[in-house]
Backbone as a chain_set.jsonl record, in Angstrom:
{"seq": "XXXXXXXXXXXXXXXXXXXXXXXXXXXXXXXXXXXXXXXXXXXXXXXXXXXXXXXXXXXXXXXXXXXXXXXXXXXXXXXXXXXXXXXXXXXXXXXXXXXXXXXXXXXXXXXXXXXXXXXXXXXXXXXXXXXXXXXXXXXXXXXXXXXXXXXXXXXX", "coords": {"N": [[15.562, 24.876, 1.741], [14.134, 23.432, -1.064], [10.965, 23.515, -2.889], [10.651, 20.987, -4.098], [12.197, 19.323, -2.446], [10.656, 19.507, -0.114], [8.283, 18.276, -0.991], [9.232, 15.683, -1.435], [9.854, 14.892, 1.18], [7.288, 15.034, 2.233], [6.129, 12.954, 0.787], [7.562, 10.821, 1.923], [6.484, 10.865, 4.528], [3.757, 10.4, 3.979], [3.989, 7.839, 2.873], [4.898, 6.328, 5.09], [2.688, 6.64, 6.826], [0.711, 5.517, 5.194], [1.554, 2.856, 5.037], [1.311, 1.935, 7.665], [-1.196, 2.668, 8.62], [-4.775, 1.927, 8.905], [-5.865, -0.065, 6.255], [-7.679, -1.805, 5.007], [-10.807, -3.276, 5.923], [-12.069, -6.361, 6.784], [-15.171, -7.764, 6.784], [-16.689, -10.395, 7.901], [-19.49, -12.333, 6.901], [-22.508, -14.252, 7.246], [-24.76, -14.623, 5.582], [-28.241, -14.114, 6.245], [-28.072, -15.028, 8.789], [-25.948, -14.014, 10.223], [-25.348, -12.77, 12.783], [-26.175, -14.74, 14.609], [-24.524, -16.855, 13.788], [-22.066, -15.695, 14.346], [-22.259, -15.523, 17.121], [-22.208, -18.239, 17.695], [-19.612, -18.721, 17.078], [-18.904, -19.293, 14.513], [-18.441, -17.39, 12.648], [-16.003, -14.992, 12.146], [-15.055, -11.992, 13.953], [-15.137, -8.629, 12.6], [-12.1, -7.617, 10.955], [-9.398, -5.401, 10.821], [-6.861, -4.35, 8.645], [-3.576, -3.132, 8.079], [-1.28, -2.232, 5.45], [1.18, -3.242, 6.255], [0.456, -5.047, 8.375], [-1.098, -6.787, 6.916], [0.8, -7.879, 5.15], [2.458, -9.072, 7.051], [0.711, -11.05, 8.076], [0.431, -12.636, 5.786], [3.082, -13.534, 5.459], [3.406, -15.067, 7.776], [1.525, -16.989, 7.418], [0.097, -19.068, 4.917], [0.839, -17.651, 2.708], [3.497, -17.035, 1.846], [5.075, -16.398, -0.491], [3.549, -14.465, -1.899], [3.452, -12.614, 0.132], [6.179, -11.912, 0.37], [6.537, -10.79, -2.165], [4.769, -8.597, -2.037], [5.995, -7.263, 0.105], [8.407, -6.503, -1.086], [7.515, -4.846, -3.29], [5.701, -3.096, -2.116], [6.781, -2.0, 0.157], [9.725, -2.008, 0.362], [10.617, -1.266, -2.297], [9.178, 1.248, -2.827], [10.271, 2.751, -0.69], [13.051, 2.684, -1.241], [12.95, 4.022, -3.691], [12.084, 6.588, -2.904], [14.237, 7.41, -1.295], [16.315, 7.38, -3.189], [15.299, 9.326, -4.904], [15.376, 11.563, -3.244], [18.148, 11.833, -2.972], [18.808, 12.301, -5.654], [17.527, 14.751, -6.157], [18.968, 16.413, -4.511], [21.377, 16.703, -5.777], [23.004, 18.393, -8.447], [23.566, 16.954, -10.766], [21.701, 14.984, -10.756], [19.527, 14.676, -12.454], [19.286, 12.671, -14.448], [19.024, 10.346, -12.927], [16.595, 10.911, -11.666], [14.852, 10.85, -13.896], [15.162, 8.16, -14.607], [14.069, 6.956, -12.35], [11.444, 7.762, -12.672], [10.776, 6.245, -14.894], [10.832, 3.585, -13.924], [8.907, 3.749, -12.026], [6.29, 2.764, -12.193], [6.164, 0.262, -11.038], [5.868, 0.602, -8.328], [3.221, 0.799, -7.859], [2.071, -1.656, -7.728], [0.939, -2.888, -5.447], [-1.368, -1.372, -5.001], [-2.91, -2.241, -7.076], [-3.242, -4.908, -6.237], [-4.803, -4.536, -3.91], [-7.068, -3.465, -5.125], [-7.867, -5.719, -6.575], [-8.554, -7.393, -4.446], [-10.792, -6.063, -3.451], [-12.565, -6.274, -5.608], [-12.725, -9.06, -5.717], [-14.009, -9.496, -3.329], [-16.64, -9.139, -3.811], [-17.657, -11.54, -4.54], [-17.518, -13.161, -2.329], [-18.668, -15.685, -0.127], [-21.834, -15.604, 1.58], [-22.061, -12.873, 1.804], [-19.829, -11.518, 2.738], [-17.781, -8.716, 3.3], [-15.421, -6.303, 2.079], [-13.967, -3.451, 3.147], [-12.511, -0.46, 2.118], [-10.099, 1.428, 3.792], [-8.876, 4.542, 5.26], [-6.072, 4.588, 5.17], [-5.143, 3.521, 2.766], [-5.502, 5.558, 0.99], [-3.601, 7.435, 1.809], [-1.311, 5.981, 1.241], [-1.579, 5.668, -1.557], [-1.473, 8.353, -2.291], [1.19, 8.933, -1.617], [2.503, 7.294, -3.482], [1.63, 8.408, -5.934], [2.552, 11.066, -5.674], [5.33, 10.608, -5.5], [5.806, 9.476, -8.023], [5.035, 11.638, -9.643], [6.988, 13.52, -8.905], [9.199, 12.203, -9.882], [8.812, 12.037, -12.667], [8.791, 14.656, -13.407], [11.322, 15.664, -13.606], [13.907, 18.068, -14.064], [14.886, 19.021, -17.353]], "CA": [[14.94, 23.679, 1.202], [13.305, 23.75, -2.227], [9.656, 22.846, -2.862], [10.799, 19.566, -4.45], [12.633, 18.645, -1.211], [9.492, 19.457, 0.767], [7.363, 17.257, -1.496], [9.826, 14.36, -1.205], [9.652, 14.568, 2.594], [5.852, 14.774, 2.379], [5.913, 11.598, 0.266], [8.067, 9.908, 2.965], [5.506, 10.844, 5.62], [2.563, 9.724, 3.478], [4.294, 6.419, 2.734], [4.888, 5.745, 6.436], [1.297, 6.593, 7.285], [-0.008, 4.575, 4.35], [1.946, 1.479, 5.352], [0.931, 1.557, 9.027], [-2.587, 3.014, 8.912], [-5.76, 0.955, 8.424], [-5.963, -0.119, 4.796], [-8.959, -2.435, 4.674], [-11.485, -4.025, 6.969], [-12.814, -7.515, 6.287], [-16.345, -7.985, 7.624], [-17.265, -11.69, 7.544], [-20.94, -12.463, 7.064], [-23.069, -15.578, 7.001], [-26.124, -14.37, 5.122], [-29.174, -13.536, 7.216], [-27.798, -15.611, 10.1], [-24.609, -13.568, 10.614], [-25.187, -12.545, 14.226], [-26.284, -16.043, 15.272], [-23.306, -17.593, 13.453], [-20.974, -15.057, 15.101], [-22.454, -15.945, 18.502], [-21.766, -19.626, 17.766], [-18.189, -18.786, 16.78], [-18.716, -19.745, 13.133], [-18.047, -16.23, 11.842], [-15.054, -14.131, 12.864], [-15.347, -10.566, 14.07], [-14.446, -7.836, 11.566], [-10.669, -7.396, 11.2], [-8.826, -4.312, 10.039], [-5.463, -4.597, 8.305], [-2.76, -2.146, 7.361], [-0.461, -2.936, 4.467], [2.202, -3.991, 6.999], [-0.117, -6.206, 9.065], [-1.503, -7.733, 5.874], [2.015, -8.581, 4.706], [2.877, -9.927, 8.164], [-0.175, -12.221, 8.105], [0.789, -13.493, 4.653], [4.378, -14.159, 5.731], [3.24, -16.047, 8.848], [0.577, -18.024, 7.008], [0.396, -19.833, 3.707], [1.098, -16.751, 1.593], [4.88, -16.554, 1.937], [5.58, -15.797, -1.735], [2.837, -13.213, -2.167], [3.901, -11.702, 1.177], [7.496, -11.399, -0.027], [6.328, -9.932, -3.332], [4.199, -7.339, -1.554], [7.016, -6.595, 0.901], [9.343, -5.867, -2.029], [6.931, -3.798, -4.117], [4.876, -2.17, -1.342], [7.553, -1.38, 1.235], [11.134, -1.777, 0.034], [10.784, -0.519, -3.542], [8.827, 2.667, -2.659], [11.225, 3.404, 0.206], [14.271, 2.87, -2.022], [12.708, 5.049, -4.701], [12.062, 7.896, -2.246], [15.607, 7.751, -0.885], [17.047, 7.712, -4.414], [14.772, 10.596, -5.392], [15.92, 12.605, -2.372], [19.556, 11.989, -3.353], [18.85, 12.904, -6.995], [17.127, 16.154, -6.075], [20.02, 17.146, -3.801], [22.561, 16.855, -6.629], [22.715, 18.996, -9.746], [23.673, 15.954, -11.831], [20.743, 13.925, -10.447], [18.382, 14.662, -13.368], [19.175, 11.369, -15.121], [18.491, 9.413, -11.939], [15.179, 11.224, -11.511], [14.13, 10.33, -15.068], [15.168, 6.691, -14.497], [13.095, 6.612, -11.315], [10.137, 7.935, -13.289], [10.549, 5.117, -15.799], [10.544, 2.355, -13.165], [7.926, 4.075, -10.996], [5.027, 2.027, -12.29], [6.205, -0.933, -10.204], [5.476, 0.908, -6.956], [1.766, 0.777, -7.786], [1.63, -3.049, -7.792], [0.083, -3.242, -4.319], [-2.67, -0.743, -5.185], [-3.603, -3.183, -7.939], [-3.618, -6.059, -5.415], [-5.935, -4.13, -3.074], [-8.223, -3.377, -6.024], [-8.306, -7.093, -6.841], [-9.23, -7.889, -3.244], [-12.118, -5.449, -3.371], [-13.381, -6.908, -6.641], [-12.95, -10.442, -5.299], [-14.917, -9.533, -2.183], [-18.013, -9.152, -4.304], [-18.103, -12.919, -4.709], [-17.33, -13.93, -1.107], [-19.932, -16.294, 0.298], [-22.539, -15.067, 2.736], [-22.084, -11.411, 1.813], [-18.639, -10.948, 3.367], [-17.494, -7.421, 2.7], [-14.114, -5.7, 2.3], [-14.068, -1.984, 3.082], [-11.251, 0.272, 2.008], [-9.931, 2.396, 4.877], [-8.196, 5.775, 4.892], [-4.633, 4.392, 4.971], [-4.83, 3.251, 1.358], [-5.438, 6.852, 0.308], [-2.283, 8.009, 2.135], [-0.326, 5.22, 0.482], [-1.73, 6.029, -2.97], [-0.975, 9.728, -2.437], [2.654, 8.855, -1.615], [2.93, 6.717, -4.766], [1.379, 9.382, -7.005], [3.47, 12.176, -5.464], [6.666, 10.151, -5.862], [5.841, 9.355, -9.474], [5.003, 12.989, -10.197], [8.303, 14.121, -8.703], [10.176, 11.51, -10.743], [8.618, 12.321, -14.1], [8.941, 16.092, -13.651], [12.726, 16.033, -13.438], [14.339, 19.095, -15.007], [15.519, 18.502, -18.569]], "C": [[13.993, 24.097, 0.072], [11.934, 23.07, -2.091], [9.747, 21.355, -3.206], [11.265, 18.759, -3.239], [11.448, 18.465, -0.254], [8.531, 18.364, 0.328], [7.917, 15.839, -1.323], [9.635, 13.958, 0.253], [8.175, 14.297, 2.88], [5.52, 13.359, 1.888], [6.418, 10.553, 1.26], [7.026, 9.75, 4.082], [4.253, 10.094, 5.189], [2.79, 8.216, 3.32], [4.264, 5.727, 4.094], [3.48, 5.603, 6.987], [0.533, 5.524, 6.506], [0.327, 3.122, 4.639], [1.4, 1.014, 6.7], [-0.548, 1.784, 9.352], [-3.545, 1.933, 8.405], [-5.958, 1.072, 6.916], [-7.295, -0.723, 4.353], [-9.494, -3.175, 5.88], [-12.279, -5.14, 6.306], [-13.933, -7.789, 7.287], [-16.997, -9.291, 7.185], [-18.774, -11.718, 7.814], [-21.354, -13.881, 6.717], [-24.54, -15.403, 6.632], [-26.963, -13.707, 6.191], [-28.878, -14.0, 8.641], [-26.451, -15.161, 10.667], [-24.441, -13.456, 12.125], [-25.268, -13.857, 15.005], [-25.019, -16.862, 15.026], [-22.101, -16.999, 14.185], [-21.047, -15.474, 16.564], [-21.988, -17.386, 18.704], [-20.267, -19.791, 17.513], [-17.886, -19.278, 15.369], [-18.23, -18.625, 12.213], [-17.138, -15.358, 12.696], [-15.589, -12.711, 12.984], [-14.656, -9.83, 12.924], [-12.991, -7.601, 11.962], [-10.179, -6.306, 10.264], [-7.342, -4.569, 9.864], [-4.831, -3.334, 7.739], [-1.998, -2.93, 6.3], [0.577, -3.792, 5.197], [1.622, -5.203, 7.726], [-0.624, -7.24, 8.071], [-0.318, -8.55, 5.378], [2.49, -9.532, 5.806], [2.018, -11.192, 8.233], [0.134, -13.172, 6.96], [2.093, -14.235, 4.918], [4.281, -15.242, 6.803], [2.334, -17.21, 8.443], [1.05, -18.754, 5.767], [0.77, -18.956, 2.52], [2.501, -16.192, 1.575], [5.314, -15.825, 0.673], [4.863, -14.498, -2.061], [3.208, -12.179, -1.105], [5.251, -11.088, 0.855], [7.389, -10.454, -1.218], [5.77, -8.571, -2.907], [5.196, -6.568, -0.687], [7.991, -5.85, -0.01], [8.719, -4.661, -2.715], [6.065, -2.799, -3.36], [5.671, -1.42, -0.283], [8.955, -1.012, 0.756], [11.317, -0.93, -1.223], [10.366, 0.948, -3.392], [9.796, 3.417, -1.743], [12.544, 3.678, -0.511], [14.095, 4.003, -3.031], [12.698, 6.447, -4.076], [13.456, 8.335, -1.815], [16.433, 8.154, -2.101], [16.58, 9.046, -4.98], [15.305, 11.76, -4.559], [17.378, 12.889, -2.71], [19.655, 12.704, -4.696], [18.512, 14.386, -6.957], [18.223, 16.997, -5.426], [21.239, 17.418, -4.672], [22.196, 17.458, -7.972], [22.739, 17.976, -10.891], [22.662, 14.816, -11.641], [19.562, 13.824, -11.387], [18.191, 13.315, -14.049], [18.592, 10.327, -14.18], [17.001, 9.652, -11.731], [14.366, 10.677, -12.678], [14.081, 8.799, -15.03], [14.156, 6.234, -13.452], [11.669, 6.762, -11.841], [9.773, 6.781, -14.199], [10.17, 3.852, -15.04], [9.446, 2.549, -12.123], [6.646, 3.277, -11.036], [5.009, 0.784, -11.404], [5.793, -0.652, -8.765], [3.96, 0.929, -6.791], [1.217, -0.653, -7.769], [0.679, -3.395, -6.654], [-1.275, -2.576, -4.39], [-3.529, -1.636, -6.08], [-4.069, -4.398, -7.135], [-4.811, -5.714, -4.53], [-7.197, -4.015, -3.925], [-8.759, -4.767, -6.354], [-9.037, -7.683, -5.645], [-10.647, -7.337, -3.134], [-13.05, -6.08, -4.396], [-13.713, -8.345, -6.233], [-13.95, -10.525, -4.162], [-16.37, -9.573, -2.624], [-18.547, -10.572, -4.433], [-17.881, -13.775, -3.456], [-18.676, -14.485, -0.647], [-20.525, -15.584, 1.51], [-22.574, -13.564, 2.815], [-20.91, -10.775, 2.517], [-18.205, -9.72, 2.582], [-16.07, -6.982, 3.033], [-14.272, -4.2, 2.108], [-12.678, -1.383, 3.024], [-11.222, 1.334, 3.101], [-9.023, 3.544, 4.425], [-6.703, 5.603, 4.626], [-4.251, 4.156, 3.522], [-4.74, 4.553, 0.57], [-4.102, 7.554, 0.586], [-1.202, 7.308, 1.328], [-0.38, 5.591, -1.002], [-1.22, 7.44, -3.225], [0.552, 9.747, -2.464], [3.159, 8.328, -2.95], [2.76, 7.712, -5.901], [2.34, 10.558, -6.887], [4.896, 11.807, -5.866], [6.812, 10.031, -7.377], [5.856, 10.725, -10.141], [6.36, 13.682, -10.051], [9.353, 13.498, -9.624], [10.037, 11.918, -12.207], [8.737, 13.806, -14.428], [10.368, 16.564, -13.407], [13.094, 17.102, -14.462], [15.073, 18.458, -16.199], [16.804, 19.218, -18.847]], "O": [[13.165, 24.994, 0.233], [11.765, 22.161, -1.278], [8.996, 20.549, -2.658], [10.793, 17.644, -3.019], [11.269, 17.4, 0.336], [8.019, 17.611, 1.156], [7.155, 14.901, -1.089], [9.291, 12.811, 0.538], [7.851, 13.424, 3.684], [4.722, 12.656, 2.508], [5.784, 9.512, 1.432], [6.731, 8.637, 4.518], [3.739, 9.256, 5.93], [1.898, 7.415, 3.598], [3.671, 4.658, 4.234], [3.125, 4.566, 7.547], [-0.2, 4.725, 7.089], [-0.529, 2.248, 4.499], [1.065, -0.159, 6.866], [-1.086, 1.156, 10.264], [-3.167, 1.115, 7.566], [-6.186, 2.157, 6.381], [-7.95, -0.216, 3.442], [-8.742, -3.637, 6.738], [-13.06, -4.9, 5.385], [-13.686, -8.015, 8.471], [-17.763, -9.313, 6.222], [-19.254, -11.194, 8.819], [-20.658, -14.604, 6.004], [-25.434, -15.954, 7.275], [-26.485, -12.859, 6.946], [-29.387, -13.416, 9.598], [-25.874, -15.855, 11.504], [-23.485, -13.995, 12.683], [-24.512, -14.062, 15.955], [-24.497, -17.491, 15.947], [-21.209, -17.739, 14.601], [-20.019, -15.75, 17.184], [-21.439, -17.722, 19.753], [-19.717, -20.874, 17.711], [-16.749, -19.638, 15.063], [-17.68, -18.879, 11.142], [-17.47, -15.029, 13.834], [-16.457, -12.288, 12.22], [-13.701, -10.344, 12.342], [-12.677, -7.41, 13.137], [-10.501, -6.291, 9.076], [-6.649, -4.955, 10.806], [-5.47, -2.57, 7.016], [-2.068, -4.158, 6.262], [0.826, -4.933, 4.808], [2.224, -6.277, 7.704], [-0.586, -8.439, 8.348], [-0.419, -9.765, 5.205], [2.88, -10.665, 5.524], [2.545, -12.287, 8.429], [0.104, -14.389, 7.143], [2.198, -15.429, 4.636], [5.005, -16.236, 6.739], [2.373, -18.281, 9.05], [2.239, -19.02, 5.592], [0.998, -19.474, 1.427], [2.691, -15.003, 1.318], [5.871, -14.731, 0.761], [5.503, -13.525, -2.46], [3.273, -10.987, -1.407], [5.455, -9.888, 1.043], [8.075, -9.433, -1.268], [6.24, -7.528, -3.36], [5.234, -5.339, -0.743], [8.356, -4.706, 0.262], [9.305, -3.579, -2.729], [5.725, -1.751, -3.908], [5.282, -0.328, 0.13], [9.325, 0.162, 0.748], [12.094, 0.025, -1.214], [11.127, 1.829, -3.793], [10.107, 4.582, -1.988], [13.094, 4.774, -0.405], [14.982, 4.839, -3.201], [13.244, 7.386, -4.655], [13.812, 9.505, -1.957], [17.163, 9.144, -2.061], [17.395, 9.818, -5.486], [15.645, 12.814, -5.098], [17.8, 14.045, -2.733], [20.479, 13.603, -4.867], [19.141, 15.188, -7.648], [18.383, 18.17, -5.761], [22.053, 18.279, -4.339], [21.19, 17.078, -8.572], [22.01, 18.126, -11.872], [22.768, 13.786, -12.307], [18.677, 12.994, -11.177], [17.059, 12.86, -14.213], [17.76, 9.515, -14.587], [16.228, 8.699, -11.632], [13.3, 10.098, -12.469], [13.062, 8.207, -15.386], [13.463, 5.236, -13.65], [10.79, 5.975, -11.491], [8.612, 6.379, -14.274], [9.279, 3.119, -15.469], [9.094, 1.607, -11.413], [5.979, 3.127, -10.013], [3.932, 0.301, -11.054], [5.407, -1.575, -8.048], [3.471, 1.067, -5.669], [0.0, -0.835, -7.794], [-0.292, -4.121, -6.866], [-2.254, -3.135, -3.895], [-4.733, -1.768, -5.862], [-5.188, -4.87, -7.336], [-5.738, -6.514, -4.41], [-8.276, -4.423, -3.493], [-9.972, -4.969, -6.407], [-10.029, -8.394, -5.81], [-11.579, -8.054, -2.77], [-14.2, -6.386, -4.084], [-14.85, -8.79, -6.386], [-14.667, -11.519, -4.04], [-17.236, -10.005, -1.864], [-19.76, -10.782, -4.434], [-18.04, -14.995, -3.514], [-19.703, -13.817, -0.771], [-19.806, -15.04, 2.348], [-23.07, -13.015, 3.8], [-20.977, -9.597, 2.868], [-18.258, -9.699, 1.353], [-15.568, -7.25, 4.125], [-14.663, -3.738, 1.036], [-11.788, -1.757, 3.788], [-12.201, 2.051, 3.309], [-8.47, 3.507, 3.325], [-6.121, 6.418, 3.909], [-3.165, 4.543, 3.091], [-3.992, 4.644, -0.403], [-3.541, 8.194, -0.304], [-0.294, 7.947, 0.798], [0.658, 5.805, -1.629], [-0.603, 7.7, -4.258], [1.147, 10.49, -3.243], [4.132, 8.849, -3.495], [3.648, 7.849, -6.743], [2.89, 11.006, -7.894], [5.59, 12.603, -6.5], [7.826, 10.439, -7.943], [6.602, 10.947, -11.095], [6.819, 14.353, -10.974], [10.273, 14.174, -10.084], [11.034, 12.12, -12.899], [8.779, 14.177, -15.6], [10.598, 17.718, -13.046], [12.641, 17.046, -15.605], [15.791, 17.47, -16.042], [17.478, 18.915, -19.832]]}, "num_chains": 1, "name": "protein.A"}
């Protein structure tokens, strides 16, 4: 097994971890009265989401279209790209496929942009509600960067 094969498998592992691991925690607040409001049931307890549980909540709720979009670009597209990259690396004539994957690779970062938007948006949530980024997003980002690096470094 070549180092490129090893890195592709590492990207598979990082992608799986990144999709299932905690990605963000939403901590609802109600200003200075947070604990009292929580006791009254007016404020939810903090909730932690992975990319997969976030997509599941969107699909089950009012966010069907954004859930489908994130499912495509956060789960299916990166998985397809890794499988295609593994096939390309295994074949001597796979260099063109690797370069093509490098060209379309920017689309696999769409969900990182969405998470960044959520964090920025959290700054304006009422009552001081906070969104914390968890370690799973780093695994997911590492998989995306590693996959892109492998795609754009195809032999010429």
